XYZ file of C-alpha atoms in Angstrom:
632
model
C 15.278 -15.609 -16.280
C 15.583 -13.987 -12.711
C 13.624 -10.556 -14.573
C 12.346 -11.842 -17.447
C 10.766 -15.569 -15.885
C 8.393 -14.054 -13.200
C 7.459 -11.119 -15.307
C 5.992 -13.629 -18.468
C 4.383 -15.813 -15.316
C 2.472 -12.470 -14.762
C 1.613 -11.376 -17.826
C 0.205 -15.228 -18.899
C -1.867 -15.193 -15.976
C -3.117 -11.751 -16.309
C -4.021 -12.515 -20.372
C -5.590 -15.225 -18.227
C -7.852 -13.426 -16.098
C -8.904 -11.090 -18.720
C -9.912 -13.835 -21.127
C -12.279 -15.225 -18.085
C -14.130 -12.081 -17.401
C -14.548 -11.518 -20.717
C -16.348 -14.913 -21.630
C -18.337 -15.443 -18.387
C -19.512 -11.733 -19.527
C -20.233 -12.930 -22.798
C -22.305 -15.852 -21.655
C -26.410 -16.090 -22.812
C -27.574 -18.167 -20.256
C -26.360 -16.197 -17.428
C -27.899 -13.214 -18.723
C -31.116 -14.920 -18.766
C -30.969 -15.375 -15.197
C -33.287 -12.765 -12.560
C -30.142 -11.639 -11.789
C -28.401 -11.983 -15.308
C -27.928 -8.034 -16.155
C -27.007 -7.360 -12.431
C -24.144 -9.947 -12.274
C -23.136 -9.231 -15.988
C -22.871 -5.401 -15.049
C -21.012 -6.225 -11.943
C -18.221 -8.541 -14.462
C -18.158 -5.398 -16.844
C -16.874 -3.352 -14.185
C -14.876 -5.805 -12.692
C -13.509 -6.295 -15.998
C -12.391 -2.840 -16.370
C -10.915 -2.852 -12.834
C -8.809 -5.257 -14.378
C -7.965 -4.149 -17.584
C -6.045 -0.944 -15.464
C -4.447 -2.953 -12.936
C -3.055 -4.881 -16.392
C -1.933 -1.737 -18.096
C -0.728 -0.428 -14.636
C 1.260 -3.789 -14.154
C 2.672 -3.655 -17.867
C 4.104 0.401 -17.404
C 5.870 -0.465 -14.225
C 7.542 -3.604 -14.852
C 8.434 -2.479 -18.255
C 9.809 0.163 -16.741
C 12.462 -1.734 -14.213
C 13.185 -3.808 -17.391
C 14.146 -0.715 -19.116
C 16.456 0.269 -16.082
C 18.151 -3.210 -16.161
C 18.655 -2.865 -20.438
C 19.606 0.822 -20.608
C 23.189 -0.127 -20.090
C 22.991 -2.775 -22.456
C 21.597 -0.853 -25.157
C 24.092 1.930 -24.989
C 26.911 -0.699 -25.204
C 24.854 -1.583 -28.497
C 24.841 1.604 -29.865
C 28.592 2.492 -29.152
C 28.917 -1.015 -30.922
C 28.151 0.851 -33.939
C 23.890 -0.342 -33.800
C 21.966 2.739 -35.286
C 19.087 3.983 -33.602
C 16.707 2.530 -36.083
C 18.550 -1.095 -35.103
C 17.860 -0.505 -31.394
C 14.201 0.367 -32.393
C 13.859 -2.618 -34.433
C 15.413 -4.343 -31.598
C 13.325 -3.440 -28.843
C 9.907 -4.091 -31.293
C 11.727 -7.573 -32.212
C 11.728 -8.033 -27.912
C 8.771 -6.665 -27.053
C 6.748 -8.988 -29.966
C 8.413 -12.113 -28.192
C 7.053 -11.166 -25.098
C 3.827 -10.509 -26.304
C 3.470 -13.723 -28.306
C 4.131 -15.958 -25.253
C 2.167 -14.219 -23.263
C -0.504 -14.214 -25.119
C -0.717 -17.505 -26.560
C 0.363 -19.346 -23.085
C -2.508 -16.733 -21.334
C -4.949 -18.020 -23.664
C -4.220 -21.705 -23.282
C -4.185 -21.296 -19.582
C -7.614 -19.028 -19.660
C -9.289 -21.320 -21.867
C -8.692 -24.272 -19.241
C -9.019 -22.621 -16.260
C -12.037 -20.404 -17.607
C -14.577 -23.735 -17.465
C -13.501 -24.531 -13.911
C -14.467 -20.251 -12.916
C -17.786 -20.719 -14.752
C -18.559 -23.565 -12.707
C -17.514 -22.000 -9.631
C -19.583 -18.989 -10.307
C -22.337 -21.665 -10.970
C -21.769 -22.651 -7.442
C -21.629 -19.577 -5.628
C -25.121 -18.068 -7.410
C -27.034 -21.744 -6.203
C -27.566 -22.307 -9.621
C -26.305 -25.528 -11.951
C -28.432 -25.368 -15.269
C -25.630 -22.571 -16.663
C -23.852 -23.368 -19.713
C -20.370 -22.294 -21.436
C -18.510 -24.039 -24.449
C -15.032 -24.596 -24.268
C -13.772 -22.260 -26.926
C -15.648 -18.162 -26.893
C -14.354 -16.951 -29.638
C -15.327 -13.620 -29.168
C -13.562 -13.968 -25.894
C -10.780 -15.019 -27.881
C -10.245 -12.153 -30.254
C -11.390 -9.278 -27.934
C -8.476 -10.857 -25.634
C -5.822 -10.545 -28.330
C -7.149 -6.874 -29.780
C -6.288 -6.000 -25.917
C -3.273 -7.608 -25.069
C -2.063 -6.197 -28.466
C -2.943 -3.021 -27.810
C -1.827 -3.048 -24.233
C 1.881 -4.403 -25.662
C 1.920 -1.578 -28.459
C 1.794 1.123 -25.861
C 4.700 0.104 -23.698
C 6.321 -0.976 -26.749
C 6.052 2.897 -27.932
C 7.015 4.173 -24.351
C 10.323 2.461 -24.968
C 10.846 3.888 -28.242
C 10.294 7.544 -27.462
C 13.100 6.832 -24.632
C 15.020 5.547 -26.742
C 14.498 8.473 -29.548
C 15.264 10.619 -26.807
C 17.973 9.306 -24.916
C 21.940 9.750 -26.016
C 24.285 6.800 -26.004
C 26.111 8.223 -22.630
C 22.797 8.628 -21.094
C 22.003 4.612 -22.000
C 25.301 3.799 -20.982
C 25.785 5.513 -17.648
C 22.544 6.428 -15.919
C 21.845 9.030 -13.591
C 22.171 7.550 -10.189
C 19.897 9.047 -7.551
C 21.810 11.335 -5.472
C 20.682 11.826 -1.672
C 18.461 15.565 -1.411
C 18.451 17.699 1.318
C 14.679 18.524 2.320
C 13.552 21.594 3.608
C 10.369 22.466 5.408
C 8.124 22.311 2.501
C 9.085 18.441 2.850
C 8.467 18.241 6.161
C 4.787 20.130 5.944
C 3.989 17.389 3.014
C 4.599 14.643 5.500
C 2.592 16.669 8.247
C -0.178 17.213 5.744
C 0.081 13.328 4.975
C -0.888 12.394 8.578
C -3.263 14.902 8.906
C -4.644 13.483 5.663
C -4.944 10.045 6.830
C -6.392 11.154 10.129
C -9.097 13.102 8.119
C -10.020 9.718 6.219
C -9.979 7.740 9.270
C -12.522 10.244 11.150
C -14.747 9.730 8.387
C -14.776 6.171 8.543
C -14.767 6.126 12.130
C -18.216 8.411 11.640
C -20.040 7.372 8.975
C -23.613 6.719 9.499
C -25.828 4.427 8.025
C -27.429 7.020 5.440
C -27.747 7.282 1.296
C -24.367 9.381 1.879
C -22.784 6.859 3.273
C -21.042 5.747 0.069
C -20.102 8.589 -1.283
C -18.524 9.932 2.271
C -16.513 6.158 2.174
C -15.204 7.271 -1.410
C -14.120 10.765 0.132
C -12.087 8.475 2.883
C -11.145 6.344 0.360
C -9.182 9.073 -1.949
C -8.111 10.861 1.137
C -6.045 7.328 2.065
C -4.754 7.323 -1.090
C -2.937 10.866 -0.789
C -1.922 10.580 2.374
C -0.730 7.073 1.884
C 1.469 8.055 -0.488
C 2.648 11.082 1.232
C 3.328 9.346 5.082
C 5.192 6.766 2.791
C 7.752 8.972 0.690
C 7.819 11.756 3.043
C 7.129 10.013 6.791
C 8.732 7.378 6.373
C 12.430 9.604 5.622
C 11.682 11.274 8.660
C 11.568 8.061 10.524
C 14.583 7.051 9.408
C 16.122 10.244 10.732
C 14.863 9.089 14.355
C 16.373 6.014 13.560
C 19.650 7.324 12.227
C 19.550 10.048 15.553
C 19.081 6.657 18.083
C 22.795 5.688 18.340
C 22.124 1.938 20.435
C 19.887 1.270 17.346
C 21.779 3.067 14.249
C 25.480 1.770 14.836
C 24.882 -1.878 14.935
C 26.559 -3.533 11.776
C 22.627 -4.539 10.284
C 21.060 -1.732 11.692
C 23.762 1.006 10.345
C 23.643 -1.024 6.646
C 19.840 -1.071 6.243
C 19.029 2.448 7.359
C 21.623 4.126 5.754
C 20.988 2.094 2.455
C 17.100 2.751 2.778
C 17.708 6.523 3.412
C 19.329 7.308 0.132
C 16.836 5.804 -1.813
C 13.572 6.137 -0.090
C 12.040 8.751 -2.202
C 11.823 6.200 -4.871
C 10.942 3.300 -2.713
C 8.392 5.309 -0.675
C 6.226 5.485 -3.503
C 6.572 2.130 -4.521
C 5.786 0.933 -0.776
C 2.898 3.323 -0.668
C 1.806 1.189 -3.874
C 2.148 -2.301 -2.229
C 0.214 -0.449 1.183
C -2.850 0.279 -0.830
C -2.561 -2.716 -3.182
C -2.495 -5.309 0.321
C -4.926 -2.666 1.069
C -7.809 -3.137 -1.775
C -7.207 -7.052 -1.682
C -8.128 -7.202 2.158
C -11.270 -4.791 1.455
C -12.328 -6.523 -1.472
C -11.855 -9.669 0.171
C -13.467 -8.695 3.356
C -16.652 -7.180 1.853
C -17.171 -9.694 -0.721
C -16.821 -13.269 1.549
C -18.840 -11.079 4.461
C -21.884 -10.238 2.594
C -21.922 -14.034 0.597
C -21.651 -16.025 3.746
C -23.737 -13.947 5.780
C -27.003 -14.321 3.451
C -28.823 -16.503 5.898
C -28.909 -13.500 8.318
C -29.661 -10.902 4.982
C -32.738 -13.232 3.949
C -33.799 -13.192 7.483
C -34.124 -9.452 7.559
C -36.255 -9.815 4.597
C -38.475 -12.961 4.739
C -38.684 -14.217 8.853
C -41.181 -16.606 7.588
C -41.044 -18.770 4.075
C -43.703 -15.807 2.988
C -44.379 -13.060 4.181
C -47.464 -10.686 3.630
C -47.828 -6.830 3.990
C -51.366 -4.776 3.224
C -53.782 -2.071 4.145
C -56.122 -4.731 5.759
C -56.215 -8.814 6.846
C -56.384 -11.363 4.011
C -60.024 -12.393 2.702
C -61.811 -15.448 2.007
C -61.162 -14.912 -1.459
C -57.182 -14.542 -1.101
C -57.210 -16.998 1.754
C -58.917 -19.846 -0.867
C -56.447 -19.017 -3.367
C -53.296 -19.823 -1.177
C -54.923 -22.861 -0.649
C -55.525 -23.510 -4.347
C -51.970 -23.249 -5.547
C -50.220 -24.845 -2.595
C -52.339 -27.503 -3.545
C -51.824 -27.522 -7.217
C -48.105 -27.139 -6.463
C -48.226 -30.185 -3.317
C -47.357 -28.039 -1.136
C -48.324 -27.921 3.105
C -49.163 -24.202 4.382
C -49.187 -23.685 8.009
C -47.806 -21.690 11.283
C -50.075 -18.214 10.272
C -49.351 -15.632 11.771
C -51.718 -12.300 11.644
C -51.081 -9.327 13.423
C -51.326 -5.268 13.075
C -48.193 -2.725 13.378
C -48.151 0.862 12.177
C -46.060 1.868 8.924
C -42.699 2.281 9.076
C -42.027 6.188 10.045
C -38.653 7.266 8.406
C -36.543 10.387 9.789
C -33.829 10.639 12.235
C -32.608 10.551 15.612
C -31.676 13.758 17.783
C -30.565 12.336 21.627
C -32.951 9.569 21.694
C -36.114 12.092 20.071
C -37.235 10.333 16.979
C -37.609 13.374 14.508
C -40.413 11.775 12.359
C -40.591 12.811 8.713
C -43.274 10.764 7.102
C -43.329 7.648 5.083
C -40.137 6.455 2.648
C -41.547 8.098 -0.284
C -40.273 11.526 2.488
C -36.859 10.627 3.225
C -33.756 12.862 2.070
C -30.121 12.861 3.752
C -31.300 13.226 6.982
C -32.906 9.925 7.064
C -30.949 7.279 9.301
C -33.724 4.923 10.099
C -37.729 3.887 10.551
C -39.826 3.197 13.383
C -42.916 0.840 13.777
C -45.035 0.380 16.366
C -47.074 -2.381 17.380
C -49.743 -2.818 20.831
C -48.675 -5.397 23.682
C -51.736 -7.447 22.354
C -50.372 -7.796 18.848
C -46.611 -8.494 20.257
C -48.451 -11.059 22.725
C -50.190 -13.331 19.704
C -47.501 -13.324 17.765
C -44.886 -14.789 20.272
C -47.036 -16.283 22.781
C -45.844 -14.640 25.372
C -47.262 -12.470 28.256
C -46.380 -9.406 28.475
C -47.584 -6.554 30.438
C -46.783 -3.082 30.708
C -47.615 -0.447 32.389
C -48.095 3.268 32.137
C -45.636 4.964 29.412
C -43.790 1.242 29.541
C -42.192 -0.259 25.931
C -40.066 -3.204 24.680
C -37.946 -1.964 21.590
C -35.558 -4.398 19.464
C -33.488 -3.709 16.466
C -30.724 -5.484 14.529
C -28.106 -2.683 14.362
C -28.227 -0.189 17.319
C -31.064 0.797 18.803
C -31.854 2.946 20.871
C -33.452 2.537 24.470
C -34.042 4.223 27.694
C -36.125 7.361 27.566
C -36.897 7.805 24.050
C -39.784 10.389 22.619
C -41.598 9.137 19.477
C -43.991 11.058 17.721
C -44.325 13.186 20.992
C -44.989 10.716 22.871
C -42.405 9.828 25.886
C -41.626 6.050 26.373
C -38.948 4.058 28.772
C -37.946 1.525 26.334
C -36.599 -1.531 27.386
C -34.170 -3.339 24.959
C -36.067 -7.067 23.738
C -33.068 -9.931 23.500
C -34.979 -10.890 20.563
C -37.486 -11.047 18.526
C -38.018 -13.584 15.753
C -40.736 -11.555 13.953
C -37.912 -8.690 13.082
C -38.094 -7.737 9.116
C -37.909 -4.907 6.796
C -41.316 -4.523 5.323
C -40.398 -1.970 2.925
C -37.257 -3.532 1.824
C -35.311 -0.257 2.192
C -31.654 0.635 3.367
C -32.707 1.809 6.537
C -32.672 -0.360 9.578
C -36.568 -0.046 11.607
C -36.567 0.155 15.252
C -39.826 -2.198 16.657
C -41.294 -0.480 19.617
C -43.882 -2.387 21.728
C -46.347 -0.188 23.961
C -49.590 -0.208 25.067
C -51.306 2.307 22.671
C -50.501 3.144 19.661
C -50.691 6.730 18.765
C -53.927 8.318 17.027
C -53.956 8.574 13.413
C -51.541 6.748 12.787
C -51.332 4.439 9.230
C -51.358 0.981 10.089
C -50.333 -2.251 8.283
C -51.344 -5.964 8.404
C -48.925 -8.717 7.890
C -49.483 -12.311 7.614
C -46.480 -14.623 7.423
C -46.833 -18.754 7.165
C -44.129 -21.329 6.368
C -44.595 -24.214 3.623
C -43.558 -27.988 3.176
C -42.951 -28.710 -0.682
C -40.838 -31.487 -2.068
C -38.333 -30.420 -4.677
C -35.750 -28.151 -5.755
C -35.274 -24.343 -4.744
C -36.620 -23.822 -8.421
C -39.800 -25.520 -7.277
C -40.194 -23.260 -4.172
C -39.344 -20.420 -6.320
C -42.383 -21.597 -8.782
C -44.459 -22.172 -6.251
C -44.061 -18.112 -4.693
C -43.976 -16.725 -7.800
C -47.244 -18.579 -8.917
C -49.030 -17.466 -5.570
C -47.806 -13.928 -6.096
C -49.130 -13.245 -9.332
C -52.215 -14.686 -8.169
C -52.811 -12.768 -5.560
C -51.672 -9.899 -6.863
C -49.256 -8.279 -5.050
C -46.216 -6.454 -5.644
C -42.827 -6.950 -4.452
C -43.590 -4.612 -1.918
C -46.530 -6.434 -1.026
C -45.125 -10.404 -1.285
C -42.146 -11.321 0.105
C -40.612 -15.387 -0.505
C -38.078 -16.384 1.401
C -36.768 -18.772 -1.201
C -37.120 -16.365 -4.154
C -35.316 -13.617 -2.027
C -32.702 -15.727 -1.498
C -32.396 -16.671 -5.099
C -31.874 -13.127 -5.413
C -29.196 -12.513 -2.984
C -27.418 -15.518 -4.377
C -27.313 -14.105 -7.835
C -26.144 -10.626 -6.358
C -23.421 -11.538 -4.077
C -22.195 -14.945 -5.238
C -21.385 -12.649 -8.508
C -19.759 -10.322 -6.421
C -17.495 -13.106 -4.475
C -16.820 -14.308 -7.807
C -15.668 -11.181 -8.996
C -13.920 -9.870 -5.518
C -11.921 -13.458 -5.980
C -10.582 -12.839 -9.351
C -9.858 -9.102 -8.902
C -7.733 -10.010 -5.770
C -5.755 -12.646 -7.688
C -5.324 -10.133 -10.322
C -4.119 -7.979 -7.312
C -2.202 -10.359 -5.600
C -0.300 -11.003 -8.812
C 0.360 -7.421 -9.471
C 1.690 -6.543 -5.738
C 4.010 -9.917 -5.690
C 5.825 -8.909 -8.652
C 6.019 -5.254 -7.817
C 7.654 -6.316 -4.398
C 9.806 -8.832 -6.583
C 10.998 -6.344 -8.734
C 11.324 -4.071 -5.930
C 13.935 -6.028 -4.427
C 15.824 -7.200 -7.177
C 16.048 -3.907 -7.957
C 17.164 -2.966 -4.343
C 19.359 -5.970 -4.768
C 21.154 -4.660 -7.879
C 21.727 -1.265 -6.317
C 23.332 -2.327 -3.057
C 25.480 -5.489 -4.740
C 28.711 -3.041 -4.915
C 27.868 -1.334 -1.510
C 27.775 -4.723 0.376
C 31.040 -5.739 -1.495
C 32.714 -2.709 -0.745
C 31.651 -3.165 2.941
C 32.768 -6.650 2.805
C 36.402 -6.114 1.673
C 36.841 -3.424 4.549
C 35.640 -6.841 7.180
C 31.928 -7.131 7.111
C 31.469 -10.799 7.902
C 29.057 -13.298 5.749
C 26.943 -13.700 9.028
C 26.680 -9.402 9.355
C 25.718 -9.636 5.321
C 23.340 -11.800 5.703
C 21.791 -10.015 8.921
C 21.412 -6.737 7.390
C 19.762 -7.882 4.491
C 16.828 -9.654 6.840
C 16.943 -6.134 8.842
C 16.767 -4.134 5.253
C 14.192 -6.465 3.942
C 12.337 -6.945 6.784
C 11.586 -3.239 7.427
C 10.769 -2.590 4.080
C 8.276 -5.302 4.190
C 6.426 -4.731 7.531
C 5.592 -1.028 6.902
C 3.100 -1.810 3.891
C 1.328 -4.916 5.523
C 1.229 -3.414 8.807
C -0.280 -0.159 6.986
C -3.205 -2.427 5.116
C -4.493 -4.218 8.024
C -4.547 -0.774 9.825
C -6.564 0.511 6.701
C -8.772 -2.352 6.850
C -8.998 -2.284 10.558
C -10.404 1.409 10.029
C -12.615 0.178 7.483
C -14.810 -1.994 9.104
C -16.957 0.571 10.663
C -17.153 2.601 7.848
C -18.386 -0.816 5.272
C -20.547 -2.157 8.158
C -22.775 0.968 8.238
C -23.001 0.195 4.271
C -23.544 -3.648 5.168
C -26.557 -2.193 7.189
C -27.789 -0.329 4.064
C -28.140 -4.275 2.387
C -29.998 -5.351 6.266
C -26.961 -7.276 6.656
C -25.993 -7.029 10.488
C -23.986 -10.036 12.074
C -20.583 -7.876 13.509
C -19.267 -11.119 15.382
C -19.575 -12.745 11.795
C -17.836 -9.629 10.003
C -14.586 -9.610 12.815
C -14.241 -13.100 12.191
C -14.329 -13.083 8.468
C -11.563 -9.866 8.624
C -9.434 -12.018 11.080
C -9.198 -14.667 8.860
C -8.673 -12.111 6.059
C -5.831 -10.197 7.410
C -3.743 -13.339 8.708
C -4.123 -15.660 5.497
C -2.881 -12.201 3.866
C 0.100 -11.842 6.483
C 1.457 -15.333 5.836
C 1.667 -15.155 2.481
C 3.127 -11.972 2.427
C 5.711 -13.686 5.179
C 6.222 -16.807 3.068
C 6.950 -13.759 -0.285
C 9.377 -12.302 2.004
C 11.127 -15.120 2.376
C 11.388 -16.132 -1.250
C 12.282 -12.389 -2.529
C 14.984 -11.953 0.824
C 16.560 -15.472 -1.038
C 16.687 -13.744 -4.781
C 18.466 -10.171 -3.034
C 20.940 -12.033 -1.087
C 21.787 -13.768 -4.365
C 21.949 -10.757 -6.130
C 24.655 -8.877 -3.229
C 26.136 -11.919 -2.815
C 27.215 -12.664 -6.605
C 30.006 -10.343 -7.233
C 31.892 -11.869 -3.821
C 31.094 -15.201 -5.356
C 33.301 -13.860 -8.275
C 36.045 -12.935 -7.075
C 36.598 -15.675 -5.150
């Protein structure tokens, strides 16, 4: 039970998780949704992401489990058991697991599945969705997998076993300490350089269309030198440690570092794996609960007003009478107008505060970092009732993200911009990913296009769905494309769908996560357990006390367990930057809200990895404890 009980707890909840993307996926009423394909294309993915973390999962555990029965099988087979009876064994084993795991999964996923569906319900703002208890497509696409997924490792173990001797079954090859020349030591040089490489580019990113695809770069660069600072790095620290005699010859001290040394190559790589998988949940995490709560501030970048307007010239009597035909028909109160005249947003670059202008979106390439628009002190004036006056080459210039202020020279003309606290007409007319810099001056520069926006707000009674109606309805009236017509409450409709899918998703992906990295650090340690049971018995016959057991094994465990927690909130900590200037690609820009939401991240993640330490450093003091327990 102490290998085979967590292990089925895994594998039922993993059958689990798989059954509930695939019938949320599966669902015809969230596909009829604005968002339906979106949010379904996001689960299909997700889904996938899944399905490898499963199959990942099912090769390593399966493969401690094979450690633990190798033994036990060559005792079999110098029983007298043929090969074929081994085979037949290990199918026989392998069925039993399968059958309870996938029955138990299904039962679970079935249950649990209605209660997801309603959350995802909740987090797109939307409660007219419907599911039925049983999907039975869901149903037999979930066995086909989990069959197929048991069939592989099941024919893993027989090609060992085909290949393996009954000496080799019965006495393993135990690791044996290597020496490590300089070829070693360049790999862990090359690892920190690696990681240093990775963090440079997230430190640098900018907020461009490359911006993703330099974060994947950083991304697989972690990975490697992850990896490599973990097998390779971390043996050289334990050299330090072993050269540092106050430190090295203390009874817990001397115990855990010698004990980690000889093994490390094996458990670097399996600590790397817990780094990056701590690592993905906090991203995930992070990203998904940032953009989701901070959709207030996303809309705002988008709509300022309930509707907002944006055309080659003011509205006409014409379009003027029909807003006031369909709020009526609809009951609803227009007011607060707002009219006033800015230029169109210039896209290009920045080059020390020169504004290297390269035309209008339909111009940009990977240059492009952000837009400009002007607007007169008479324009800024009406709009927020203020007044202002400047003088000479004067400006006021505002911007969500950084700005940029001082002398600045704009389409060749020189300005001494003064940064605005705020300004509560800020938007993205052209809905793009690049963040526009609003420049107040006196003049605005000859020939350049100019736009007119008119914003108002609205009083209706109802739903969101009757808002919705009611900007829709005036839309298609008037005319005007997306580009054109902006509604604050259809826009957020919008947003909802997108990210409250992605929360949904981020959620059950870092379960899926969570459960994968607890039972690789589980198995981890029993596995650590089981290799230093005789070492710690030895050690005890020649006087180690109880107390100095006990002691080393918090030192061993302890270690082992810092370096990949400590190494994913580092990760994450160097991530922020690098998703933020993606964030700004969606107009989301609240930092104080994104540090918050990572602080709360990274400590709910520390104390449960602190409260799995404690429960695993229990199960491997049990395990070098037993054979004392024994004798005595």
């Amino acid at each position: 039970m102490r290998s085979y009980g967590p292990y089925l707890m895994a594998t039922i909840m993993l059958v689990a998780i798989n059954y509930i993307f695939i019938a949320i996926s599966a669902n015809t009423s969230l596909k009829k949704l604005n968002t339906g394909s979106v949010t379904t294309a996001m689960l299909d993915l997700g889904f996938k992401f899944i399905l490898l973390v499963t199959l990942a999962f099912l090769i390593y555990v399966n493969r401690f489990l094979w450690q633990q029965r190798s033994q036990e099988m060559g005792l079999y087979s110098m029983l007298g058991m043929t090969s074929h009876n081994l085979q037949l064994l290990t199918i026989i084993e392998k069925c039993y697991l399968m059958v309870i795991s996938l029955v138990t999964g299904l039962i679970f996923g079935i249950i649990f599945e209605k209660l997801a569906f309603l959350g995802l319900g909740y987090l797109l703002n939307i409660g007219h969705l419907t599911q039925p208890w049983f999907v039975s497509s869901a149903i037999l696409k979930t066995i086909i997998i989990t069959v197929s997924l048991f069939v592989i490792i099941m024919i893993i173990d027989l090609i060992k076993l085909h290949r393996m001797t009954p000496n080799q079954l019965w006495q393993p090859q135990a690791a044996s300490h290597k020496q490590h020349g300089v070829l070693y030591t360049l790999g862990g040089i090359i690892g920190f350089i690696l990681l240093i490489w990775a963090y440079y580019i997230t430190l640098t990113i900018k907020p461009r269309i490359s911006a993703i695809s330099h974060f994947m770069l950083a991304v697989m660069l972690l990975v490697v030198g992850t990896y490599l600072v973990f097998i390779i790095g971390s043996i050289i620290l334990l050299h330090l440690l072993q050269r540092n005699k106050h430190f090295y010859y203390q009874p817990r001290h001397f115990i855990a570092v010698s004990g980690m040394l000889q093994r490390m190559e094996q458990n670097g790589a399996s600590l790397a794996t817990i780094c990056l998988l701590c690592s993905s949940i906090l991203v995930i995490l992070f990203t998904s609960i940032t953009l989701y709560v901070g959709i207030g501030s996303t809309v705002k970048s988008y709509s300022p007003d309930d509707v907002v307007m944006v055309g080659t010239q003011t509205l006409t009597k014409d379009q003027q009478s029909t807003i006031s035909t369909v709020a009526h028909h609809h009951n609803a109160k227009v007011n607060d107008y707002v009219h006033y005249q800015m230029t169109v947003p210039q896209y290009g670059y920045w080059r020390n505060n020169h504004f290297i202008n390269q035309g209008t979106i339909q111009k940009m390439d990977n240059k492009t970092s952000g837009s400009v628009i002007l607007l007169t002190t008479k324009e800024y004036n009406k709009i927020t009732n203020q007044h202002v006056h400047l003088s000479g080459n004067q400006a006021l210039a505002y911007a969500n993200n950084k700005g940029h202020y001082g002398k600045i020279t704009v389409n060749n003309q020189t300005y001494h911009a003064k940064k605005l606290a705020h300004f509560d007409q800020y938007f993205n007319p052209d809905h793009s990913i690049y963040t526009p810099l609003f420049i107040v001056v006196n003049k605005l520069p000859q020939h350049t296009p100019l736009a007119t926006v008119t914003t108002f707000n609205y009083q209706l009674k109802g739903t969101q769905k009757a808002r919705i109606k009611f900007e829709q309805d005036l839309q298609s009236q008037l005319k005007m494309n997306n580009m054109a017509f902006t509604g604050k409450a259809t826009i957020t409709s919008l947003i909802n769908g997108l990210y409250g899918g992605l929360v949904f998703i981020g959620i059950l992906i870092s379960i899926a996560l969570a459960i994968t990295t607890t039972i690789v650090i589980y198995f981890k340690q029993i596995s650590e357990g089981y290799a230093d049971h005789e070492r710690f018995h030895t050690m005890q016959q020649v006087g180690l006390s109880e107390q100095e057991t006990v002691k080393s094994i918090h030192s061993q465990v302890l270690m082992v367990f810092l370096m990949p927690v400590i190494g994913a909130i580092i990760n994450l900590g160097f991530a922020i930057p690098a998703i933020r200037q993606i964030m700004i690609q969606l107009n989301f820009y609240n930092l104080p809200l994104m540090l918050t939401v990572g602080a709360i991240v990274a400590i709910s993640l520390l104390a449960l990895y602190l409260i799995l330490y404690g429960l695993t450093t229990r199960t491997y003091q049990q395990i070098v404890d037993s054979p004392v327990k024994s004798i005595e």
